[in-house]
PDB file of C-alpha atoms and ligand atoms in Angstrom:
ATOM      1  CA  UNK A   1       4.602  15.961   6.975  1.00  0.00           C
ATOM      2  CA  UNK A   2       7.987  17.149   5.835  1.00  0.00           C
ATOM      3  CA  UNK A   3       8.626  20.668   7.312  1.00  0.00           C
ATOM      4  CA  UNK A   4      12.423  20.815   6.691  1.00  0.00           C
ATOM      5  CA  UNK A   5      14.782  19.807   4.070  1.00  0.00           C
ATOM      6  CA  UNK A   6      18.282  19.625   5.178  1.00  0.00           C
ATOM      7  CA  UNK A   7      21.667  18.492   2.683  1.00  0.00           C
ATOM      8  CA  UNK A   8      24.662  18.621   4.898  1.00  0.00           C
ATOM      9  CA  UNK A   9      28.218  18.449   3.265  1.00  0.00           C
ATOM     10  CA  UNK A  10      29.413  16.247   6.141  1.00  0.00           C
ATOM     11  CA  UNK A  11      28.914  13.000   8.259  1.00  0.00           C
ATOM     12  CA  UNK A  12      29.542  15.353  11.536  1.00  0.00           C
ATOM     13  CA  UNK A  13      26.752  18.162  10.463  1.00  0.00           C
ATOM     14  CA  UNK A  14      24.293  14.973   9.369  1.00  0.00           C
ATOM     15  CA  UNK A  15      24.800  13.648  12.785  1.00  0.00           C
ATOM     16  CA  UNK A  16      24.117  16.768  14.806  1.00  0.00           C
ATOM     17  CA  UNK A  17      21.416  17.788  13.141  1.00  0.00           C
ATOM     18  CA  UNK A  18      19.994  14.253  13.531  1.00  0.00           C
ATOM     19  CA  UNK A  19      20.341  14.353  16.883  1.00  0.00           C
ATOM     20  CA  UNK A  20      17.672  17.365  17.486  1.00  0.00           C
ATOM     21  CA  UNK A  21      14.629  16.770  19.613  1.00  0.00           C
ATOM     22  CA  UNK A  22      12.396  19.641  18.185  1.00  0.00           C
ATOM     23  CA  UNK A  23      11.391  18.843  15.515  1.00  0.00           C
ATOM     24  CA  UNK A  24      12.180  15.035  15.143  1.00  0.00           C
ATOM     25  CA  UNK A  25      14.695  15.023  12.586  1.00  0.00           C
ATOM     26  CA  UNK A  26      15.050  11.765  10.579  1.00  0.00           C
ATOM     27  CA  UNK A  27      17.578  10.190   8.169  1.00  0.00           C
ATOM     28  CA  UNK A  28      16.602  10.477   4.240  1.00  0.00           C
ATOM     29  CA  UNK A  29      17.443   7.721   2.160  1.00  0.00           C
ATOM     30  CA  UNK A  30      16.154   7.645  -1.444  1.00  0.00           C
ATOM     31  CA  UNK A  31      12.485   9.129   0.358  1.00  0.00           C
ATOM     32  CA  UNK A  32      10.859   6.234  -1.170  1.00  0.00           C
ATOM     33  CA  UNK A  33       8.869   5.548   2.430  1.00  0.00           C
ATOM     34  CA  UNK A  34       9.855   8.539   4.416  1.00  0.00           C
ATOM     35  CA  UNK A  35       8.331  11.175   1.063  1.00  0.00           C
ATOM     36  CA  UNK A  36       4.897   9.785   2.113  1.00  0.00           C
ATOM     37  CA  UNK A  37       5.310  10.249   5.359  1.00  0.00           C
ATOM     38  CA  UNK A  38       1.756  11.763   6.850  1.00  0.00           C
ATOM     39  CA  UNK A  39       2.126  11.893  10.570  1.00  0.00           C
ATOM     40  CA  UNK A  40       3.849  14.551  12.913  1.00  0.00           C
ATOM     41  CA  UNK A  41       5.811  17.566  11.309  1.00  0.00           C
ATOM     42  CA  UNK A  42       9.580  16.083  10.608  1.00  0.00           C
ATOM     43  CA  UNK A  43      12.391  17.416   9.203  1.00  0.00           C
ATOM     44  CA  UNK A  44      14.702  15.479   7.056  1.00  0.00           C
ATOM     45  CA  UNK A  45      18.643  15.122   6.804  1.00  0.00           C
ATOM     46  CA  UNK A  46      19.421  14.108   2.896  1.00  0.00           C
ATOM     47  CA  UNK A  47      22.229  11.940   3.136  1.00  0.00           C
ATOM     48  CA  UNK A  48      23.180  12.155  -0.796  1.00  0.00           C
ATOM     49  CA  UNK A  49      26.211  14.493  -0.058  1.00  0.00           C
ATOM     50  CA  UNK A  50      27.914  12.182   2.017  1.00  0.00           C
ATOM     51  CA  UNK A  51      29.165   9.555   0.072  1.00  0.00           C
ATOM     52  CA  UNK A  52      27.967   6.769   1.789  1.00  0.00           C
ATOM     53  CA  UNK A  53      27.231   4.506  -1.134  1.00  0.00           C
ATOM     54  CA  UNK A  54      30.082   2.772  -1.824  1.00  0.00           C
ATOM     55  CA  UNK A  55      30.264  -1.085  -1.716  1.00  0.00           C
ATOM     56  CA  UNK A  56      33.233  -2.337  -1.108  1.00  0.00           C
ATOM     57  CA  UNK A  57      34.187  -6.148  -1.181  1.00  0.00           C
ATOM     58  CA  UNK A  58      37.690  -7.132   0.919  1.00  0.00           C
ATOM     59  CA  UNK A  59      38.759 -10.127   2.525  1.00  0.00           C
ATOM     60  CA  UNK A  60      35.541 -11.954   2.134  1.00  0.00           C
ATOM     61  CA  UNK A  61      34.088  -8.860   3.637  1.00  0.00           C
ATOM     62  CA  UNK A  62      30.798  -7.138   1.812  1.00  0.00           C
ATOM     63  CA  UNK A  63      30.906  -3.365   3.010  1.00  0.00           C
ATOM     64  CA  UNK A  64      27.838  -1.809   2.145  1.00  0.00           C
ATOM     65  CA  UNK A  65      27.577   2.115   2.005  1.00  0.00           C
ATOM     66  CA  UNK A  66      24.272   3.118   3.971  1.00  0.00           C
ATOM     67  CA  UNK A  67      22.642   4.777   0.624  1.00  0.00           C
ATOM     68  CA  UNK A  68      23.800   2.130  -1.607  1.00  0.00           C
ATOM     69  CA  UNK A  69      20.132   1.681  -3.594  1.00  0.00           C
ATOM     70  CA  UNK A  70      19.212  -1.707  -4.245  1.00  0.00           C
ATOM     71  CA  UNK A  71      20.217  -1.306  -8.080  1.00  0.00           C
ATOM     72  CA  UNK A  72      23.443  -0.333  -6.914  1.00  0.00           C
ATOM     73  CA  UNK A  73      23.641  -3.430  -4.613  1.00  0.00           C
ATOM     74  CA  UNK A  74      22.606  -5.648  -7.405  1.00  0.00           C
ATOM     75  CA  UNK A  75      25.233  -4.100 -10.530  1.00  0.00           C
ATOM     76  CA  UNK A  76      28.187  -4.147  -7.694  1.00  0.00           C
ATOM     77  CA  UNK A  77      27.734  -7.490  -5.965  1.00  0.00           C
ATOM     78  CA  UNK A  78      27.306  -9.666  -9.225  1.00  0.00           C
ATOM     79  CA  UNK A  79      25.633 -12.581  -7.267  1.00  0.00           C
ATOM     80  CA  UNK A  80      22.625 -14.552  -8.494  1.00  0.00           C
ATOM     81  CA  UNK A  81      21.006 -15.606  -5.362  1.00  0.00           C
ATOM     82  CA  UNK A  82      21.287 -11.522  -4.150  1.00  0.00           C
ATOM     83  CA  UNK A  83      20.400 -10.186  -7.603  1.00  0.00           C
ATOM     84  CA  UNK A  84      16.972 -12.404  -8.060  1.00  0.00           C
ATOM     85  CA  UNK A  85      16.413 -11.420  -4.273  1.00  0.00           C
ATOM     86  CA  UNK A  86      16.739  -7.908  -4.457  1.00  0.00           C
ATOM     87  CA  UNK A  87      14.886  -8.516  -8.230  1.00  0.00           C
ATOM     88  CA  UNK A  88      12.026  -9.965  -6.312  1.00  0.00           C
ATOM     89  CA  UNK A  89      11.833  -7.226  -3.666  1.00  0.00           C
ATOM     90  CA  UNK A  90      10.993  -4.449  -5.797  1.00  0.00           C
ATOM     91  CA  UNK A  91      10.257  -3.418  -9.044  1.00  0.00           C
ATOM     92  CA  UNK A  92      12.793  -1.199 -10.969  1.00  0.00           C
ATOM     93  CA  UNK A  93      11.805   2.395  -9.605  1.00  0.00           C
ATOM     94  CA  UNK A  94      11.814   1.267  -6.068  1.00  0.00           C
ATOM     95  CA  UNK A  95      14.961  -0.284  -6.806  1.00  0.00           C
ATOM     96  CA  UNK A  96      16.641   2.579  -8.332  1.00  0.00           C
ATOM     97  CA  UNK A  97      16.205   4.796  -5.320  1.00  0.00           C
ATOM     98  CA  UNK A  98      15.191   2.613  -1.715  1.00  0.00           C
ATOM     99  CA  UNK A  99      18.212   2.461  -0.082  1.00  0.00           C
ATOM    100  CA  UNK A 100      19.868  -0.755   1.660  1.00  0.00           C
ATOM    101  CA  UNK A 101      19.604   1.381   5.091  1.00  0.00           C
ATOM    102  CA  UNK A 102      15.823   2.914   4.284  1.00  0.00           C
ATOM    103  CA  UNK A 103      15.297  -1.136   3.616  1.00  0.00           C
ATOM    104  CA  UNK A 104      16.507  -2.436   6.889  1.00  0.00           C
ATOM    105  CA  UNK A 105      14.238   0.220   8.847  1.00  0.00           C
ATOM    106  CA  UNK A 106      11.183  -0.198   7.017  1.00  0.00           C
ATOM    107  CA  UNK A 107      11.014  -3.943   5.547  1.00  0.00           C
ATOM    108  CA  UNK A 108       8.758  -6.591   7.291  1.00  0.00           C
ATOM    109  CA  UNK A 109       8.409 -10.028   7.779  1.00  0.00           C
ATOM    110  CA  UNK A 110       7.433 -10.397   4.308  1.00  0.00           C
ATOM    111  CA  UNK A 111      11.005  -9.088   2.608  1.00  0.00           C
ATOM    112  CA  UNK A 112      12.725 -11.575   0.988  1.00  0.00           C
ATOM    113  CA  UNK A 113      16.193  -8.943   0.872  1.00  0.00           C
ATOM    114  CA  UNK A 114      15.344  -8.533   4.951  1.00  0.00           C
ATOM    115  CA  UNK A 115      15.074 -12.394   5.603  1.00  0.00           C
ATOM    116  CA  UNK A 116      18.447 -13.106   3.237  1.00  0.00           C
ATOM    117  CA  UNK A 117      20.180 -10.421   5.485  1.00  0.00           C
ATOM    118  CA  UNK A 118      19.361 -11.811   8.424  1.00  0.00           C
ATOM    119  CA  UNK A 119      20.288 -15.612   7.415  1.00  0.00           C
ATOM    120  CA  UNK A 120      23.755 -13.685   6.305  1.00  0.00           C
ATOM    121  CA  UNK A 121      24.083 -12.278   9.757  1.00  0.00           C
ATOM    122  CA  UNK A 122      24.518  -8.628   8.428  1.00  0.00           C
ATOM    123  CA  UNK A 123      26.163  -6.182  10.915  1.00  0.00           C
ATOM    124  CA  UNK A 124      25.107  -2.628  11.249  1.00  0.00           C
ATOM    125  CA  UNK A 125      27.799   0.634  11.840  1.00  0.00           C
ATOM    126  CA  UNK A 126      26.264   3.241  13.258  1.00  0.00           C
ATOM    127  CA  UNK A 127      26.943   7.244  14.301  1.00  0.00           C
ATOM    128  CA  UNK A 128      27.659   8.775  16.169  1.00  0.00           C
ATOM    129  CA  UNK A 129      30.465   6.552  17.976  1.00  0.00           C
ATOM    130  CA  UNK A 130      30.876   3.671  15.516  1.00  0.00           C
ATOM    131  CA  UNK A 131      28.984   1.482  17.315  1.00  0.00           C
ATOM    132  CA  UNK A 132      28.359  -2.100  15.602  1.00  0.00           C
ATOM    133  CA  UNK A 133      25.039  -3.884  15.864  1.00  0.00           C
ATOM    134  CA  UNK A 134      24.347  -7.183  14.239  1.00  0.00           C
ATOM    135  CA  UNK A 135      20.652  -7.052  12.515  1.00  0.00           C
ATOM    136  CA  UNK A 136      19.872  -9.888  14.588  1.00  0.00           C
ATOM    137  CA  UNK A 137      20.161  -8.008  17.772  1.00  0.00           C
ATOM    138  CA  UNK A 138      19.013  -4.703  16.626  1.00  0.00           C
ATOM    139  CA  UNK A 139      15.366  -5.464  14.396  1.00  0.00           C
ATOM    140  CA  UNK A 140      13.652  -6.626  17.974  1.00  0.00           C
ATOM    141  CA  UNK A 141      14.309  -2.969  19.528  1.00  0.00           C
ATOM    142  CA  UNK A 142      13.994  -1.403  15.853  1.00  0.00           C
ATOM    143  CA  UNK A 143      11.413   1.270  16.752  1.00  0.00           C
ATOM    144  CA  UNK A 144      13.041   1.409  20.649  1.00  0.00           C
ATOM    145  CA  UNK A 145      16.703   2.018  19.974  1.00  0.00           C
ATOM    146  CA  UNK A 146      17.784   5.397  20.215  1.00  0.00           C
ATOM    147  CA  UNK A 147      21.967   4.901  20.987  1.00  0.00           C
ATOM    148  CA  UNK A 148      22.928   6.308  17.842  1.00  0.00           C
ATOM    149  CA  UNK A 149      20.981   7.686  14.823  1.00  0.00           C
ATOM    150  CA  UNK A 150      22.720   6.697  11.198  1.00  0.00           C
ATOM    151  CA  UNK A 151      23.604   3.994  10.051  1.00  0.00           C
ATOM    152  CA  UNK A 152      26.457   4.300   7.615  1.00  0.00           C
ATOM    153  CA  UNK A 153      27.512   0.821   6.434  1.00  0.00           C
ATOM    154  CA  UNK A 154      25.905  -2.513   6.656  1.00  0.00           C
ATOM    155  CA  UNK A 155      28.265  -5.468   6.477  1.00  0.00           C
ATOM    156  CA  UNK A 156      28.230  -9.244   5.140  1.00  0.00           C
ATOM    157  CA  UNK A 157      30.254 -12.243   5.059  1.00  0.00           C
ATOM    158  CA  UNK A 158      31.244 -13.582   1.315  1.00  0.00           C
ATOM    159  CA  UNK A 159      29.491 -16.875   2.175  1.00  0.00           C
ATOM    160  CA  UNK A 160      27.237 -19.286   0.225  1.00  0.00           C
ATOM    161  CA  UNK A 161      23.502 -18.099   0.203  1.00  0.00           C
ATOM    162  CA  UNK A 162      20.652 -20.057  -1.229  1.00  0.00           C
ATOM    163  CA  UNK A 163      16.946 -18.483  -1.241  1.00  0.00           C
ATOM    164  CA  UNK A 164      13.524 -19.867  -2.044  1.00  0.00           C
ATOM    165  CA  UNK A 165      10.136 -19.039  -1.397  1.00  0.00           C
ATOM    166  CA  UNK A 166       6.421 -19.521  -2.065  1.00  0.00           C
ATOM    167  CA  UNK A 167       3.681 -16.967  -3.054  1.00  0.00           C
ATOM    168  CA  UNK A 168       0.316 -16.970  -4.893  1.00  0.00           C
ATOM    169  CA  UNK A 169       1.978 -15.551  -7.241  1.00  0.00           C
ATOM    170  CA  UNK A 170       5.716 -16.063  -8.738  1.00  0.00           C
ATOM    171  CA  UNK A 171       5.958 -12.222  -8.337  1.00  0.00           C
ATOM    172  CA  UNK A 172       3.678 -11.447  -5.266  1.00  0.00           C
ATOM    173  CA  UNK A 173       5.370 -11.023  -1.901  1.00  0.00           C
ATOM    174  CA  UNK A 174       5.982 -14.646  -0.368  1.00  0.00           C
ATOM    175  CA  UNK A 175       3.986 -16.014   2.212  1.00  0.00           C
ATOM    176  CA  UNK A 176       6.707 -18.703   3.464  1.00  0.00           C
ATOM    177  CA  UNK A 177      10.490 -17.361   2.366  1.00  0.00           C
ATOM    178  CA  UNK A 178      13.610 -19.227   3.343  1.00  0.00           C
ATOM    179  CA  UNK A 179      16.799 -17.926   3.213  1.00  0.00           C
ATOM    180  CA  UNK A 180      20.184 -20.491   4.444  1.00  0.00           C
ATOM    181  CA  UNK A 181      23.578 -19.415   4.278  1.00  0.00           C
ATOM    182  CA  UNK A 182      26.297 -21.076   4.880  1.00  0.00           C
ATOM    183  CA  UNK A 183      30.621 -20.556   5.786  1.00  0.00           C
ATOM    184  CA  UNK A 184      33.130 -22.636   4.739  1.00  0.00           C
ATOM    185  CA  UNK A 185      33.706 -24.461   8.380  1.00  0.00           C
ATOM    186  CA  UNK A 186      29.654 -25.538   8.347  1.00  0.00           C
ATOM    187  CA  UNK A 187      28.094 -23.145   9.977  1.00  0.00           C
ATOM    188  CA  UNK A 188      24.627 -22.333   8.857  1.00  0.00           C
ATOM    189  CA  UNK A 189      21.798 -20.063   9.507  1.00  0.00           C
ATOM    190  CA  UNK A 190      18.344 -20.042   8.403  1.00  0.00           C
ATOM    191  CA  UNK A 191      16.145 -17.313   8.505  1.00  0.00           C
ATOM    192  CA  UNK A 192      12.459 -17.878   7.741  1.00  0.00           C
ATOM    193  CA  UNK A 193       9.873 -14.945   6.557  1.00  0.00           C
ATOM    194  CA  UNK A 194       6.666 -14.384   4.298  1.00  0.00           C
ATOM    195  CA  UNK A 195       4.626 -13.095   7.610  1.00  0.00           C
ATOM    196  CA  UNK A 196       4.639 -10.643  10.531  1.00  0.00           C
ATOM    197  CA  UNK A 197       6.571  -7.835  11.289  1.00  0.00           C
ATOM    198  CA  UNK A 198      10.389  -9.546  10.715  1.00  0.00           C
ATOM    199  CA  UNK A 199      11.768 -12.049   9.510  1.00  0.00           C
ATOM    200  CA  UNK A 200      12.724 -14.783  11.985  1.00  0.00           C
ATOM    201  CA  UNK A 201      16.328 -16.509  12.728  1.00  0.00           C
ATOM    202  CA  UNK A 202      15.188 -20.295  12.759  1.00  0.00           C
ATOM    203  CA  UNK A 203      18.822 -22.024  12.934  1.00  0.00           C
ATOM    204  CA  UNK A 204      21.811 -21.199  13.727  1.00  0.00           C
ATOM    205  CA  UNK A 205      24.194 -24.358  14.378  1.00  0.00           C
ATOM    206  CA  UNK A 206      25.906 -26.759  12.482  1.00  0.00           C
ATOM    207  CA  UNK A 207      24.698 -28.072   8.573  1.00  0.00           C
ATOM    208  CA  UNK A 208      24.203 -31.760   9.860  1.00  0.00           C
ATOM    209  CA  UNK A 209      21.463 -30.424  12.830  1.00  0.00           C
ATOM    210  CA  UNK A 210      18.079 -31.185  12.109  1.00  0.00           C
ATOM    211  CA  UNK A 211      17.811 -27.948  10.316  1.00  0.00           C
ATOM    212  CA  UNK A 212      13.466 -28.426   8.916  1.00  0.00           C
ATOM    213  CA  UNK A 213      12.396 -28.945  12.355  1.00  0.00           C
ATOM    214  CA  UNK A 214      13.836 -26.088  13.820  1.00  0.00           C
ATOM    215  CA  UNK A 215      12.415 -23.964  10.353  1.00  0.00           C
ATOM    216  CA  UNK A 216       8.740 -25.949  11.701  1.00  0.00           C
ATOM    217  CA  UNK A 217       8.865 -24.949  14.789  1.00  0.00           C
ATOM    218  CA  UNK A 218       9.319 -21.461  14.248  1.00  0.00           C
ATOM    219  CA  UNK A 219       6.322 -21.228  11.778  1.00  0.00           C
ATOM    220  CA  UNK A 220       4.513 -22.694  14.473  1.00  0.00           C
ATOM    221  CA  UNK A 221       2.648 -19.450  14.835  1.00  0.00           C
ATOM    222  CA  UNK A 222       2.669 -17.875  11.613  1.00  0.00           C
ATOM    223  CA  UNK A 223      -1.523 -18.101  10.922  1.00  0.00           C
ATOM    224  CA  UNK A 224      -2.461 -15.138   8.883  1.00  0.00           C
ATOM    225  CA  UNK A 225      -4.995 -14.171   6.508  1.00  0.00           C
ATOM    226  CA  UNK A 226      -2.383 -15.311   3.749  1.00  0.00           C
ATOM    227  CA  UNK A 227      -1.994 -18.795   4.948  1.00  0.00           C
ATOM    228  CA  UNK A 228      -2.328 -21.097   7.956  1.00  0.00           C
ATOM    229  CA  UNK A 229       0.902 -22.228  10.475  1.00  0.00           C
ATOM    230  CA  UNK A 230       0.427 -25.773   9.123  1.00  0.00           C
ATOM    231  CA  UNK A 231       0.712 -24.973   5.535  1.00  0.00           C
ATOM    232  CA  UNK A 232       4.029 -22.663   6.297  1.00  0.00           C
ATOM    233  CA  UNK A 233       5.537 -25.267   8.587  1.00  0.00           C
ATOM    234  CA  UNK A 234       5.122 -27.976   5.680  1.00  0.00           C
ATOM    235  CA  UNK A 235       6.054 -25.587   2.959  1.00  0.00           C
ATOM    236  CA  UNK A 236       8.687 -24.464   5.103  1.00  0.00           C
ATOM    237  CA  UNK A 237      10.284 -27.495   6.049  1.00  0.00           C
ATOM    238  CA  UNK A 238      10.689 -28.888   2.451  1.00  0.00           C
ATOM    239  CA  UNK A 239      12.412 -25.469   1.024  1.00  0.00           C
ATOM    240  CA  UNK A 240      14.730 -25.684   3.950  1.00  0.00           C
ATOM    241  CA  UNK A 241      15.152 -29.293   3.482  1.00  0.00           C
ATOM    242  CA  UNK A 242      15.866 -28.445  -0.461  1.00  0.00           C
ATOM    243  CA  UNK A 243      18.681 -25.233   0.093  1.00  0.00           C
ATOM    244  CA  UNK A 244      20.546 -27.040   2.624  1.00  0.00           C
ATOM    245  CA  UNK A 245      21.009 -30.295   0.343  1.00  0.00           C
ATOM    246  CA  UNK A 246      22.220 -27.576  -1.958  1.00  0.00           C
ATOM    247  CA  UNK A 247      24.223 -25.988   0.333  1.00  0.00           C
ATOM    248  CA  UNK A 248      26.004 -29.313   1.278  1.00  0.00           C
ATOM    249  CA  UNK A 249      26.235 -30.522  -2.676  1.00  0.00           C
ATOM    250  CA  UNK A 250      28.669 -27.370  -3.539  1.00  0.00           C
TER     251      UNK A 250
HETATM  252  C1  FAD B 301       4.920   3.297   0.376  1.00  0.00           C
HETATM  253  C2  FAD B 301       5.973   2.230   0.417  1.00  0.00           C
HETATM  254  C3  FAD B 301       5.901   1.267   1.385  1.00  0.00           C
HETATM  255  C4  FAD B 301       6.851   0.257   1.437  1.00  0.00           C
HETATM  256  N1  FAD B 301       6.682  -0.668   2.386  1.00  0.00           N
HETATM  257  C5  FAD B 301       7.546  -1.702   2.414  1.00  0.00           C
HETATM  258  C6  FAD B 301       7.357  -2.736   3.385  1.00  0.00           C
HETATM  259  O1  FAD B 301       6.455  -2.702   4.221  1.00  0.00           O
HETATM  260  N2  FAD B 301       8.195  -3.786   3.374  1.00  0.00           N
HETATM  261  C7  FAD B 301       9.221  -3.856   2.474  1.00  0.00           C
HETATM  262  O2  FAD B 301       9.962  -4.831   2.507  1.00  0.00           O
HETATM  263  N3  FAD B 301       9.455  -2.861   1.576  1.00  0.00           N
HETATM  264  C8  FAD B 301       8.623  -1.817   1.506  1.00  0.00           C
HETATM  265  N4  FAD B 301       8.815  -0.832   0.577  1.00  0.00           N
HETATM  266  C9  FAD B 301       9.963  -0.940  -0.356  1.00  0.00           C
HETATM  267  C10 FAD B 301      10.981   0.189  -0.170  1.00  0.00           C
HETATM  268  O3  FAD B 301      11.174   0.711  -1.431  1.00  0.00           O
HETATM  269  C11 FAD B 301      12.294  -0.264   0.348  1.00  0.00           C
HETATM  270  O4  FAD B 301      12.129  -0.733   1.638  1.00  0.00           O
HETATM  271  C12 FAD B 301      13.343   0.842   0.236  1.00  0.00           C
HETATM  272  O5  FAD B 301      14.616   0.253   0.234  1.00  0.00           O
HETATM  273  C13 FAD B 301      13.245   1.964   1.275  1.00  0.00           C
HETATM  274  O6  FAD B 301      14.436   2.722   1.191  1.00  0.00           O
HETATM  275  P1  FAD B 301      14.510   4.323   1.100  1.00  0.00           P
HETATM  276  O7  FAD B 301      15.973   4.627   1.052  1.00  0.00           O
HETATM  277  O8  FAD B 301      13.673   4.872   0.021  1.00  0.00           O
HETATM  278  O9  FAD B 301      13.886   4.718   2.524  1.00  0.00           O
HETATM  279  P2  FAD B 301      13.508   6.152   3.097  1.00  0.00           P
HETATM  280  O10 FAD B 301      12.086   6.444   2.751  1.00  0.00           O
HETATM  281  O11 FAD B 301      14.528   7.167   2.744  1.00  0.00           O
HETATM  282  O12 FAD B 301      13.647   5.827   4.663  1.00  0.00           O
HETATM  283  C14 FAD B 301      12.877   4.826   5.289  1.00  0.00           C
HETATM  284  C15 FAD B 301      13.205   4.847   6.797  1.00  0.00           C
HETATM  285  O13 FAD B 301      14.576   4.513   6.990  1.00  0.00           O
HETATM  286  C16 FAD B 301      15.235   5.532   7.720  1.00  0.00           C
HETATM  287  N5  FAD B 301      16.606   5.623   7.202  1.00  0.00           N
HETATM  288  C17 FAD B 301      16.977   5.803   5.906  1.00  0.00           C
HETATM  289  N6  FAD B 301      18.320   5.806   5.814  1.00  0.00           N
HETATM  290  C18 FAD B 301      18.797   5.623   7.078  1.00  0.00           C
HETATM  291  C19 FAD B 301      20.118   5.549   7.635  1.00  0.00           C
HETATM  292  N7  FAD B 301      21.218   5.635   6.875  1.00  0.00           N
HETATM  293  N8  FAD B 301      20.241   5.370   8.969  1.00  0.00           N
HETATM  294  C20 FAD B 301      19.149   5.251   9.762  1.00  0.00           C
HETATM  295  N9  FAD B 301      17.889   5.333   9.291  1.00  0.00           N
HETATM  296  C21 FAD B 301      17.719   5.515   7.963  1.00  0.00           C
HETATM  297  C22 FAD B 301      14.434   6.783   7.452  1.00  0.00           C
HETATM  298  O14 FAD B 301      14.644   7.773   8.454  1.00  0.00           O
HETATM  299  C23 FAD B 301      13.025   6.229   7.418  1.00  0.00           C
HETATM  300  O15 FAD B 301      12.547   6.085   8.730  1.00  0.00           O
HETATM  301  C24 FAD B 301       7.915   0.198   0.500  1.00  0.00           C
HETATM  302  C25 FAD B 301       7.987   1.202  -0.473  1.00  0.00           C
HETATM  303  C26 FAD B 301       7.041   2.194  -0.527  1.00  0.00           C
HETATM  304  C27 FAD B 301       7.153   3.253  -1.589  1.00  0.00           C
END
């Protein structure tokens, strides 16, 4: 339950109210997850006055403003593989006001934007102190990691990115998602989702490295009530199979 509503005017006030104990005082994207929130009294710190939105792209940099919303995201970056991702996370409402940074703390292994990040090797900035995280490193200790409390940009390469998944449906969340990208030298990574909590780093190595058995092997324990481990490491192995042929073909 929401007991206070705070708008600070800048990123110093944000931080220091963010850092109170009593009560526990959390970051508000665009409320889409944290407005439902049921559990212990919180108070929230709306980040809209702080102009963290902007999305910047600069020497094959993608800077990404914390409260960029995924619309935003998807009219700024003008790419197909992130616009049909993003598309195919939510619908237009949930677009128009979840947030990249509300994405990255909530999503689980079933987001296809979560699992593209992760192949991209996103990098996190966060206050106080600046302090850079790569998603990789920081969505294990997600729920543990307390060193600083907002995150204010989220950063990508300007590298190739291919996506594909499965689903029962063409617009139900996947149940086997794989996302490859790839940089100009060869170096690719593969992240796997469409189960569990997160999405999974599968490869990261060269294009020519066996590249479906690593993506097998790490749906080796994916059984759910969605779909068995055999059926995702099949399913998985061909999509990975498919995006980096496409990867090398460009
Ligand atoms: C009820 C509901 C459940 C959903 N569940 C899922 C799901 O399980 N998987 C999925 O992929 N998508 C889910 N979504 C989709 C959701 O719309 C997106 O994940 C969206 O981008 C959330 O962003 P937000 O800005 O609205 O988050 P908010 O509700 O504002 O915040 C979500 C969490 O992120 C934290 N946060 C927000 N901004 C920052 C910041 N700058 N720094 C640090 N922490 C921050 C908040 O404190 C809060 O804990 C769900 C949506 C709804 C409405």
């Amino acid at each position: 339950m929401i007991i206070e509503y705070l708008r600070p005017n800048s990123l110093e006030e944000a931080v220091k109210f963010l850092q109170r104990e009593n009560p526990i005082t959390l970051p508000l994207g665009g409320g889409s997850v944290l407005s439902k929130y049921q559990a212990n009294p919180i108070a929230v710190v709306d980040l809209q006055a702080l102009g963290l939105n902007r999305i910047k792209i600069e020497k094959g940099l993608i800077e990404i403003g914390a409260t960029a919303t995924l619309s935003e995201m998807e009219t700024v970056l003008k790419n197909d593989v992130i616009t049909d991702v993003i598309r195919f996370q939510a619908g237009k409402n949930q677009r128009n006001s979840g947030t990249i940074a509300g994405l990255i703390n909530v999503a689980d292994g079933r987001s296809p934007l979560l699992t593209l990040l992760l192949a991209k090797d996103a990098q996190l900035t966060w206050q106080p102190g600046n302090k850079q995280i790569s998603l990789e490193s920081w969505l294990p200790q997600r729920r543990d990691w307390h060193d600083a409390q907002l995150i204010t940009k989220v950063t990508l390469p300007e590298v190739m990115i291919r996506f594909d998944s499965i689903g029962r449906t063409p617009k139900d969340r996947p149940i086997v998602a794989i996302a490859a990208a790839k940089w100009p030298m060869g170096k690719l990574r593969v992240a796997i989702g469409g189960f569990g909590g997160l999405p999974i780093l599968a490869f990261d190595g060269d294009v020519h490295e066996d590249v479906a058995k690593a993506v097998d092997e790490a749906y080796s324990s994916s059984e759910d009530q969605w779909a068995s481990s055999a059926y995702r490491r099949e399913a998985g192995r061909k999509l990975a199979s498919r995006l980096v042929q496409e990867t090398m073909d460009k």
